[in-house]
Amino acid sequence: MRKIASVLLSVVLVSAALVGCGDNNTGDEGSGSTEKVTLQLMSLKQEQAGQDAFNQIIEKFQDENPNITIDLQSMSSDQLKTTLRARIASNEMPDLVTWMKEIEPEYLLDLTGESFLSNLNNDSVSAANTIYDGKVYAMPIDNGYIGFYYNKTLLADNGLEVPRTLSELKAVSEALKAKGIPAFATGAKDLSVAYMPLIALFSETVFGKNPDWSKDRDSGSIQIAADPDWKLAFDLHKDYVYGYSDTQNAFNLSYDDSNAMLAQGKAAFYGNGSWALEPIRQVGPDADIGLMAFPVSEDPKDAKLLVFPDTSLSVAKDSKHTAEAKKFLEFMTTETAGTIWSETVKVSSTVNGVNVDYDPIAADINEYISNGQFTPYGDRVLRSVFTDKLWEDFSKYMLGKTDWAKLSADLDTAWDKALEIEQNN
């Protein structure tokens, strides 16, 4: 409990969520008996598509397993924190959760060796568990991405080409600015909208160049303050993603507003993840959009798309119904469930044999992957104490409220603190 008390609230709550389970229908711990059991699944997939997909899958699972009921609870991260505060006190935690990197492994059930994992792409399973030293605590069900959507129609109507180099992006952004059109849909009412592009950028500039950067930093051979690639990511974010957005109204623009700006051709580019595609399509089902990696230099090959296992499921270590929870995970690895998830959420599946042509932008993603212009390393391989500090301070640099010397020194301190906590536990 010392660790839980010492870290930030978001880590506290997510970690504590995995202490136990919240159903008392049977005392038969993990027996897989025919007694009626209710499994609580707490999900951070609050977008309608994610909820619809889970509900369809759950309905089919319950038809095949009439003794098991899945209680799906979908909520935002803030709602999750509020809910868990009350549930921690009463020791009524979920059996299943959509995984988050902040979850400490001692609260998770080790899934290593489970036969149903063979139904999934092995590389995806390995990537989802990079931080777990060879063990499997997270079962990935899809592969996501963070990149930059772009509106082809807006660019074409203004006589502009899709930029492949940084100078080309500069020229396009200036041309749009001259016409009163924001190049980037970067709302900041919800700061996560502004944060996502930064993840894409440092994934390119830092980990795209050196996949072992974290190990080098742990060894002390490099510091953030002395690394021009980290500074480049923050500068590109400040000067382009925010600088060429509608800065006058940015803090009045929400996630939904940003999705609509891209879909309706009111902005040319929009940095976000795979989860944004479905709400973009809700606004503009026929919008002619593409997906690209941000040009970070004059060499187009330096632009790398962040592609990673996104939605994963974990079982609480102390769940009273681990057998039933594993049965649900096994169902999630079937072609039936994989197809429902991919078609509904509009993402690629990790289930072997499931290949859904869910959107035209899938071709863009496949091109980056086939050309080797991608990286699987982003914020999900960084320790939570560090990413908490990153989240806390990134907008200060974006708004010119701090300088690089101060920010980088604070980030280095946060890195060392996170490493020390890990080594001491």
GROMACS .gro file of C-alpha atoms in nm, residues 3-391:
model
  389
    3LYS     CA    1   0.337   0.248  -0.340
    4ILE     CA    2  -0.031   0.320  -0.391
    5ALA     CA    3  -0.019   0.602  -0.144
    6SER     CA    4   0.287   0.758  -0.303
    7VAL     CA    5   0.191   0.785  -0.666
    8LEU     CA    6  -0.050   1.017  -0.839
    9LEU     CA    7  -0.421   0.965  -0.806
   10SER     CA    8  -0.473   0.824  -1.154
   11VAL     CA    9  -0.222   0.548  -1.085
   12VAL     CA   10  -0.361   0.487  -0.740
   13LEU     CA   11  -0.711   0.434  -0.864
   14VAL     CA   12  -0.636   0.221  -1.166
   15SER     CA   13  -0.397   0.001  -0.969
   16ALA     CA   14  -0.640  -0.038  -0.681
   17ALA     CA   15  -0.914  -0.133  -0.924
   18LEU     CA   16  -0.745  -0.465  -0.965
   19VAL     CA   17  -0.736  -0.568  -0.601
   20GLY     CA   18  -1.041  -0.792  -0.617
   21CYS     CA   19  -1.373  -0.856  -0.785
   22GLY     CA   20  -1.714  -0.716  -0.721
   23ASP     CA   21  -1.952  -1.010  -0.751
   24ASN     CA   22  -2.071  -1.226  -0.466
   25ASN     CA   23  -2.305  -1.466  -0.646
   26THR     CA   24  -2.088  -1.765  -0.559
   27GLY     CA   25  -1.805  -1.842  -0.325
   28ASP     CA   26  -1.661  -2.098  -0.565
   29GLU     CA   27  -1.333  -1.925  -0.647
   30GLY     CA   28  -1.243  -1.973  -1.011
   31SER     CA   29  -1.405  -2.314  -1.027
   32GLY     CA   30  -1.590  -2.260  -1.356
   33SER     CA   31  -1.897  -2.424  -1.199
   34THR     CA   32  -2.248  -2.403  -1.344
   35GLU     CA   33  -2.362  -2.165  -1.071
   36LYS     CA   34  -2.477  -1.834  -1.208
   37VAL     CA   35  -2.194  -1.584  -1.204
   38THR     CA   36  -2.181  -1.215  -1.286
   39LEU     CA   37  -1.850  -1.077  -1.408
   40GLN     CA   38  -1.794  -0.707  -1.386
   41LEU     CA   39  -1.610  -0.560  -1.683
   42MET     CA   40  -1.492  -0.204  -1.634
   43SER     CA   41  -1.411  -0.042  -1.967
   44LEU     CA   42  -1.253   0.284  -2.070
   45LYS     CA   43  -1.397   0.244  -2.420
   46GLN     CA   44  -1.651   0.520  -2.379
   47GLU     CA   45  -1.697   0.583  -2.752
   48GLN     CA   46  -2.028   0.446  -2.875
   49ALA     CA   47  -1.859   0.208  -3.119
   50GLY     CA   48  -1.659   0.042  -2.843
   51GLN     CA   49  -1.967   0.001  -2.626
   52ASP     CA   50  -2.169  -0.137  -2.917
   53ALA     CA   51  -1.898  -0.389  -3.001
   54PHE     CA   52  -1.868  -0.510  -2.642
   55ASN     CA   53  -2.246  -0.541  -2.613
   56GLN     CA   54  -2.272  -0.749  -2.932
   57ILE     CA   55  -1.989  -0.976  -2.821
   58ILE     CA   56  -2.128  -1.010  -2.469
   59GLU     CA   57  -2.470  -1.108  -2.605
   60LYS     CA   58  -2.320  -1.390  -2.812
   61PHE     CA   59  -2.099  -1.502  -2.523
   62GLN     CA   60  -2.393  -1.516  -2.283
   63ASP     CA   61  -2.597  -1.716  -2.535
   64GLU     CA   62  -2.322  -1.980  -2.530
   65ASN     CA   63  -2.264  -1.950  -2.155
   66PRO     CA   64  -2.605  -1.895  -1.993
   67ASN     CA   65  -2.461  -1.926  -1.642
   68ILE     CA   66  -2.233  -1.623  -1.694
   69THR     CA   67  -2.353  -1.264  -1.712
   70ILE     CA   68  -2.117  -0.982  -1.809
   71ASP     CA   69  -2.189  -0.648  -1.643
   72LEU     CA   70  -2.026  -0.389  -1.872
   73GLN     CA   71  -1.949  -0.051  -1.719
   74SER     CA   72  -1.814   0.204  -1.969
   75MET     CA   73  -1.684   0.537  -1.849
   76SER     CA   74  -1.425   0.806  -1.896
   77SER     CA   75  -1.104   0.804  -1.697
   78ASP     CA   76  -1.235   1.076  -1.467
   79GLN     CA   77  -1.555   0.882  -1.406
   80LEU     CA   78  -1.348   0.573  -1.340
   81LYS     CA   79  -1.152   0.753  -1.071
   82THR     CA   80  -1.467   0.875  -0.900
   83THR     CA   81  -1.630   0.532  -0.916
   84LEU     CA   82  -1.327   0.352  -0.782
   85ARG     CA   83  -1.287   0.584  -0.485
   86ALA     CA   84  -1.614   0.452  -0.350
   87ARG     CA   85  -1.553   0.093  -0.454
   88ILE     CA   86  -1.206   0.076  -0.305
   89ALA     CA   87  -1.353   0.154   0.035
   90SER     CA   88  -1.608  -0.127   0.003
   91ASN     CA   89  -1.364  -0.374  -0.157
   92GLU     CA   90  -1.592  -0.434  -0.455
   93MET     CA   91  -1.364  -0.427  -0.758
   94PRO     CA   92  -1.418  -0.553  -1.118
   95ASP     CA   93  -1.321  -0.899  -1.242
   96LEU     CA   94  -1.215  -0.773  -1.585
   97VAL     CA   95  -1.073  -0.441  -1.698
   98THR     CA   96  -0.959  -0.284  -2.017
   99TRP     CA   97  -0.588  -0.267  -1.954
  100MET     CA   98  -0.392   0.050  -1.880
  101LYS     CA   99  -0.015   0.071  -1.854
  102GLU     CA  100  -0.044   0.222  -1.505
  103ILE     CA  101  -0.176  -0.104  -1.364
  104GLU     CA  102   0.087  -0.263  -1.142
  105PRO     CA  103   0.148  -0.631  -1.232
  106GLU     CA  104   0.102  -0.755  -0.877
  107TYR     CA  105  -0.270  -0.676  -0.915
  108LEU     CA  106  -0.307  -0.872  -1.240
  109LEU     CA  107  -0.355  -1.239  -1.319
  110ASP     CA  108  -0.062  -1.380  -1.517
  111LEU     CA  109  -0.198  -1.521  -1.843
  112THR     CA  110   0.131  -1.668  -1.960
  113GLY     CA  111   0.078  -2.007  -2.124
  114GLU     CA  112  -0.299  -1.978  -2.170
  115SER     CA  113  -0.389  -2.175  -2.484
  116PHE     CA  114  -0.624  -1.909  -2.621
  117LEU     CA  115  -0.333  -1.667  -2.663
  118SER     CA  116  -0.226  -1.877  -2.963
  119ASN     CA  117  -0.535  -1.744  -3.143
  120LEU     CA  118  -0.377  -1.398  -3.144
  121ASN     CA  119  -0.093  -1.240  -3.337
  122ASN     CA  120   0.213  -1.323  -3.129
  123ASP     CA  121   0.388  -0.993  -3.204
  124SER     CA  122   0.084  -0.803  -3.075
  125VAL     CA  123   0.080  -1.002  -2.752
  126SER     CA  124   0.452  -0.940  -2.700
  127ALA     CA  125   0.421  -0.568  -2.775
  128ALA     CA  126   0.129  -0.527  -2.535
  129ASN     CA  127   0.338  -0.676  -2.255
  130THR     CA  128   0.672  -0.509  -2.327
  131ILE     CA  129   0.694  -0.368  -1.976
  132TYR     CA  130   0.626  -0.702  -1.805
  133ASP     CA  131   0.957  -0.891  -1.849
  134GLY     CA  132   0.825  -1.184  -2.048
  135LYS     CA  133   0.497  -1.235  -1.864
  136VAL     CA  134   0.150  -1.175  -2.006
  137TYR     CA  135  -0.091  -0.960  -1.809
  138ALA     CA  136  -0.261  -0.781  -2.099
  139MET     CA  137  -0.445  -0.959  -2.381
  140PRO     CA  138  -0.464  -0.729  -2.686
  141ILE     CA  139  -0.774  -0.749  -2.904
  142ASP     CA  140  -0.688  -0.482  -3.159
  143ASN     CA  141  -0.401  -0.282  -3.302
  144GLY     CA  142  -0.433   0.093  -3.283
  145TYR     CA  143  -0.231   0.388  -3.401
  146ILE     CA  144  -0.168   0.752  -3.331
  147GLY     CA  145  -0.101   0.965  -3.636
  148PHE     CA  146  -0.239   1.258  -3.828
  149TYR     CA  147  -0.564   1.238  -4.016
  150TYR     CA  148  -0.587   1.473  -4.312
  151ASN     CA  149  -0.875   1.596  -4.524
  152LYS     CA  150  -0.791   1.533  -4.888
  153THR     CA  151  -1.077   1.747  -5.020
  154LEU     CA  152  -0.971   2.056  -4.825
  155LEU     CA  153  -0.615   2.026  -4.949
  156ALA     CA  154  -0.721   1.969  -5.310
  157ASP     CA  155  -0.972   2.255  -5.307
  158ASN     CA  156  -0.691   2.488  -5.204
  159GLY     CA  157  -0.445   2.354  -5.459
  160LEU     CA  158  -0.229   2.185  -5.198
  161GLU     CA  159  -0.051   1.849  -5.194
  162VAL     CA  160  -0.017   1.615  -4.897
  163PRO     CA  161   0.312   1.723  -4.731
  164ARG     CA  162   0.588   1.463  -4.712
  165THR     CA  163   0.865   1.681  -4.566
  166LEU     CA  164   0.876   1.939  -4.288
  167SER     CA  165   0.932   2.228  -4.530
  168GLU     CA  166   0.632   2.114  -4.734
  169LEU     CA  167   0.421   2.103  -4.417
  170LYS     CA  168   0.537   2.454  -4.334
  171ALA     CA  169   0.434   2.577  -4.680
  172VAL     CA  170   0.093   2.410  -4.660
  173SER     CA  171   0.029   2.545  -4.311
  174GLU     CA  172   0.125   2.899  -4.417
  175ALA     CA  173  -0.095   2.880  -4.727
  176LEU     CA  174  -0.395   2.775  -4.520
  177LYS     CA  175  -0.324   3.038  -4.256
  178ALA     CA  176  -0.326   3.307  -4.527
  179LYS     CA  177  -0.679   3.198  -4.614
  180GLY     CA  178  -0.794   3.198  -4.253
  181ILE     CA  179  -0.806   2.817  -4.233
  182PRO     CA  180  -0.644   2.642  -3.934
  183ALA     CA  181  -0.406   2.374  -4.057
  184PHE     CA  182  -0.459   2.163  -3.741
  185ALA     CA  183  -0.776   2.075  -3.552
  186THR     CA  184  -0.624   2.096  -3.206
  187GLY     CA  185  -0.888   2.155  -2.945
  188ALA     CA  186  -0.762   2.202  -2.593
  189LYS     CA  187  -1.084   2.206  -2.392
  190ASP     CA  188  -0.998   1.843  -2.331
  191LEU     CA  189  -0.619   1.851  -2.305
  192SER     CA  190  -0.593   1.491  -2.420
  193VAL     CA  191  -0.675   1.616  -2.772
  194ALA     CA  192  -0.361   1.829  -2.766
  195TYR     CA  193  -0.160   1.558  -2.589
  196MET     CA  194  -0.214   1.282  -2.845
  197PRO     CA  195  -0.016   1.454  -3.123
  198LEU     CA  196   0.279   1.496  -2.885
  199ILE     CA  197   0.281   1.120  -2.825
  200ALA     CA  198   0.291   1.064  -3.201
  201LEU     CA  199   0.576   1.314  -3.234
  202PHE     CA  200   0.814   1.184  -2.966
  203SER     CA  201   0.741   0.830  -3.083
  204GLU     CA  202   0.880   0.936  -3.422
  205THR     CA  203   1.168   1.160  -3.320
  206VAL     CA  204   1.292   0.955  -3.022
  207PHE     CA  205   1.185   0.590  -3.044
  208GLY     CA  206   1.162   0.589  -3.422
  209LYS     CA  207   1.535   0.657  -3.426
  210ASN     CA  208   1.634   0.449  -3.127
  211PRO     CA  209   1.396   0.173  -3.008
  212ASP     CA  210   1.627   0.117  -2.708
  213TRP     CA  211   1.613   0.479  -2.593
  214SER     CA  212   1.446   0.390  -2.261
  215LYS     CA  213   1.718   0.138  -2.178
  216ASP     CA  214   1.984   0.394  -2.263
  217ARG     CA  215   1.816   0.649  -2.038
  218ASP     CA  216   1.791   0.398  -1.752
  219SER     CA  217   2.163   0.331  -1.782
  220GLY     CA  218   2.235   0.702  -1.753
  221SER     CA  219   2.408   0.725  -2.090
  222ILE     CA  220   2.167   0.991  -2.210
  223GLN     CA  221   1.946   1.259  -2.060
  224ILE     CA  222   1.629   1.420  -2.197
  225ALA     CA  223   1.784   1.761  -2.142
  226ALA     CA  224   2.072   1.670  -2.373
  227ASP     CA  225   1.863   1.496  -2.636
  228PRO     CA  226   1.769   1.718  -2.934
  229ASP     CA  227   1.513   1.462  -3.049
  230TRP     CA  228   1.295   1.516  -2.743
  231LYS     CA  229   1.319   1.891  -2.790
  232LEU     CA  230   1.230   1.853  -3.157
  233ALA     CA  231   0.908   1.673  -3.067
  234PHE     CA  232   0.802   1.947  -2.825
  235ASP     CA  233   0.898   2.223  -3.070
  236LEU     CA  234   0.705   2.068  -3.358
  237HIS     CA  235   0.407   2.028  -3.129
  238LYS     CA  236   0.424   2.389  -3.014
  239ASP     CA  237   0.505   2.551  -3.348
  240TYR     CA  238   0.288   2.341  -3.579
  241VAL     CA  239   0.021   2.133  -3.406
  242TYR     CA  240  -0.077   2.417  -3.175
  243GLY     CA  241   0.078   2.715  -3.357
  244TYR     CA  242  -0.115   2.649  -3.679
  245SER     CA  243  -0.441   2.561  -3.505
  246ASP     CA  244  -0.723   2.797  -3.415
  247THR     CA  245  -0.531   2.928  -3.117
  248GLN     CA  246  -0.793   3.194  -3.041
  249ASN     CA  247  -1.059   2.931  -2.978
  250ALA     CA  248  -0.850   2.623  -2.895
  251PHE     CA  249  -0.958   2.605  -2.531
  252ASN     CA  250  -1.323   2.622  -2.633
  253LEU     CA  251  -1.290   2.329  -2.874
  254SER     CA  252  -1.360   1.978  -2.744
  255TYR     CA  253  -1.272   1.632  -2.869
  256ASP     CA  254  -1.601   1.616  -3.059
  257ASP     CA  255  -1.542   1.962  -3.207
  258SER     CA  256  -1.197   1.858  -3.328
  259ASN     CA  257  -1.332   1.541  -3.489
  260ALA     CA  258  -1.596   1.748  -3.668
  261MET     CA  259  -1.346   2.007  -3.789
  262LEU     CA  260  -1.148   1.740  -3.969
  263ALA     CA  261  -1.455   1.558  -4.105
  264GLN     CA  262  -1.617   1.879  -4.231
  265GLY     CA  263  -1.303   2.018  -4.390
  266LYS     CA  264  -1.267   2.306  -4.145
  267ALA     CA  265  -0.908   2.201  -4.070
  268ALA     CA  266  -0.661   2.005  -4.282
  269PHE     CA  267  -0.487   1.789  -4.020
  270TYR     CA  268  -0.586   1.629  -3.692
  271GLY     CA  269  -0.349   1.441  -3.462
  272ASN     CA  270  -0.520   1.160  -3.274
  273GLY     CA  271  -0.557   0.785  -3.243
  274SER     CA  272  -0.755   0.501  -3.395
  275TRP     CA  273  -1.039   0.563  -3.147
  276ALA     CA  274  -1.112   0.896  -3.320
  277LEU     CA  275  -1.194   0.736  -3.655
  278GLU     CA  276  -1.543   0.621  -3.562
  279PRO     CA  277  -1.660   0.963  -3.430
  280ILE     CA  278  -1.501   1.128  -3.735
  281ARG     CA  279  -1.704   0.895  -3.956
  282GLN     CA  280  -2.019   0.972  -3.762
  283VAL     CA  281  -1.985   1.334  -3.872
  284GLY     CA  282  -1.845   1.267  -4.218
  285PRO     CA  283  -1.920   0.912  -4.329
  286ASP     CA  284  -1.809   0.990  -4.683
  287ALA     CA  285  -1.534   1.238  -4.603
  288ASP     CA  286  -1.223   1.178  -4.813
  289ILE     CA  287  -0.960   1.147  -4.545
  290GLY     CA  288  -0.620   0.983  -4.512
  291LEU     CA  289  -0.375   0.906  -4.236
  292MET     CA  290  -0.010   1.004  -4.226
  293ALA     CA  291   0.288   1.027  -3.997
  294PHE     CA  292   0.402   1.380  -3.919
  295PRO     CA  293   0.694   1.492  -4.141
  296VAL     CA  294   0.978   1.552  -3.894
  297SER     CA  295   1.261   1.635  -4.139
  298GLU     CA  296   1.340   1.678  -4.506
  299ASP     CA  297   1.362   1.301  -4.548
  300PRO     CA  298   1.012   1.149  -4.592
  301LYS     CA  299   1.141   0.818  -4.456
  302ASP     CA  300   1.192   0.974  -4.112
  303ALA     CA  301   0.814   1.004  -4.077
  304LYS     CA  302   0.706   0.694  -3.882
  305LEU     CA  303   0.357   0.600  -3.775
  306LEU     CA  304   0.299   0.488  -3.415
  307VAL     CA  305   0.128   0.147  -3.439
  308PHE     CA  306   0.065  -0.048  -3.120
  309PRO     CA  307  -0.172  -0.291  -2.946
  310ASP     CA  308  -0.451  -0.065  -2.823
  311THR     CA  309  -0.745  -0.223  -2.643
  312SER     CA  310  -0.637  -0.507  -2.415
  313LEU     CA  311  -0.813  -0.700  -2.143
  314SER     CA  312  -0.681  -0.805  -1.803
  315VAL     CA  313  -0.815  -1.018  -1.521
  316ALA     CA  314  -0.792  -0.909  -1.159
  317LYS     CA  315  -0.557  -1.139  -0.971
  318ASP     CA  316  -0.793  -1.173  -0.676
  319SER     CA  317  -1.110  -1.226  -0.880
  320LYS     CA  318  -1.330  -1.499  -0.733
  321HIS     CA  319  -1.424  -1.608  -1.084
  322THR     CA  320  -1.099  -1.643  -1.275
  323ALA     CA  321  -1.216  -1.951  -1.467
  324GLU     CA  322  -1.520  -1.767  -1.599
  325ALA     CA  323  -1.313  -1.456  -1.671
  326LYS     CA  324  -1.067  -1.664  -1.875
  327LYS     CA  325  -1.357  -1.817  -2.064
  328PHE     CA  326  -1.463  -1.468  -2.170
  329LEU     CA  327  -1.109  -1.385  -2.276
  330GLU     CA  328  -1.103  -1.705  -2.480
  331PHE     CA  329  -1.424  -1.600  -2.654
  332MET     CA  330  -1.268  -1.263  -2.732
  333THR     CA  331  -0.998  -1.446  -2.931
  334THR     CA  332  -1.249  -1.616  -3.164
  335GLU     CA  333  -1.304  -1.504  -3.523
  336THR     CA  334  -1.664  -1.419  -3.432
  337ALA     CA  335  -1.565  -1.173  -3.162
  338GLY     CA  336  -1.265  -1.042  -3.357
  339THR     CA  337  -1.479  -0.965  -3.661
  340ILE     CA  338  -1.745  -0.786  -3.456
  341TRP     CA  339  -1.482  -0.574  -3.283
  342SER     CA  340  -1.295  -0.484  -3.602
  343GLU     CA  341  -1.605  -0.399  -3.806
  344THR     CA  342  -1.772  -0.198  -3.531
  345VAL     CA  343  -1.477  -0.011  -3.380
  346LYS     CA  344  -1.301   0.025  -3.719
  347VAL     CA  345  -0.962  -0.109  -3.617
  348SER     CA  346  -0.746  -0.401  -3.722
  349SER     CA  347  -0.789  -0.716  -3.516
  350THR     CA  348  -0.519  -0.915  -3.337
  351VAL     CA  349  -0.720  -1.235  -3.388
  352ASN     CA  350  -0.556  -1.462  -3.641
  353GLY     CA  351  -0.758  -1.486  -3.962
  354VAL     CA  352  -0.962  -1.171  -3.905
  355ASN     CA  353  -0.890  -0.917  -4.179
  356VAL     CA  354  -1.163  -0.656  -4.205
  357ASP     CA  355  -1.140  -0.376  -4.462
  358TYR     CA  356  -1.286  -0.138  -4.207
  359ASP     CA  357  -1.200   0.195  -4.370
  360PRO     CA  358  -1.003   0.335  -4.666
  361ILE     CA  359  -0.735   0.463  -4.431
  362ALA     CA  360  -0.643   0.101  -4.356
  363ALA     CA  361  -0.446   0.114  -4.682
  364ASP     CA  362  -0.242   0.407  -4.546
  365ILE     CA  363  -0.159   0.214  -4.230
  366ASN     CA  364  -0.061  -0.096  -4.423
  367GLU     CA  365   0.169   0.112  -4.644
  368TYR     CA  366   0.361   0.248  -4.346
  369ILE     CA  367   0.389  -0.100  -4.198
  370SER     CA  368   0.496  -0.267  -4.523
  371ASN     CA  369   0.761   0.003  -4.578
  372GLY     CA  370   0.893  -0.035  -4.224
  373GLN     CA  371   0.801   0.326  -4.144
  374PHE     CA  372   0.643   0.263  -3.807
  375THR     CA  373   0.733   0.229  -3.442
  376PRO     CA  374   0.548   0.035  -3.169
  377TYR     CA  375   0.705   0.245  -2.894
  378GLY     CA  376   0.515   0.539  -2.751
  379ASP     CA  377   0.392   0.646  -2.410
  380ARG     CA  378   0.273   0.294  -2.327
  381VAL     CA  379   0.627   0.173  -2.272
  382LEU     CA  380   0.703   0.464  -2.036
  383ARG     CA  381   0.659   0.441  -1.660
  384SER     CA  382   0.349   0.604  -1.522
  385VAL     CA  383   0.525   0.846  -1.285
  386PHE     CA  384   0.708   0.988  -1.586
  387THR     CA  385   0.402   1.010  -1.809
  388ASP     CA  386   0.210   1.175  -1.525
  389LYS     CA  387   0.469   1.454  -1.526
  390LEU     CA  388   0.463   1.470  -1.904
  391TRP     CA  389   0.086   1.513  -1.896
   0.00000   0.00000   0.00000
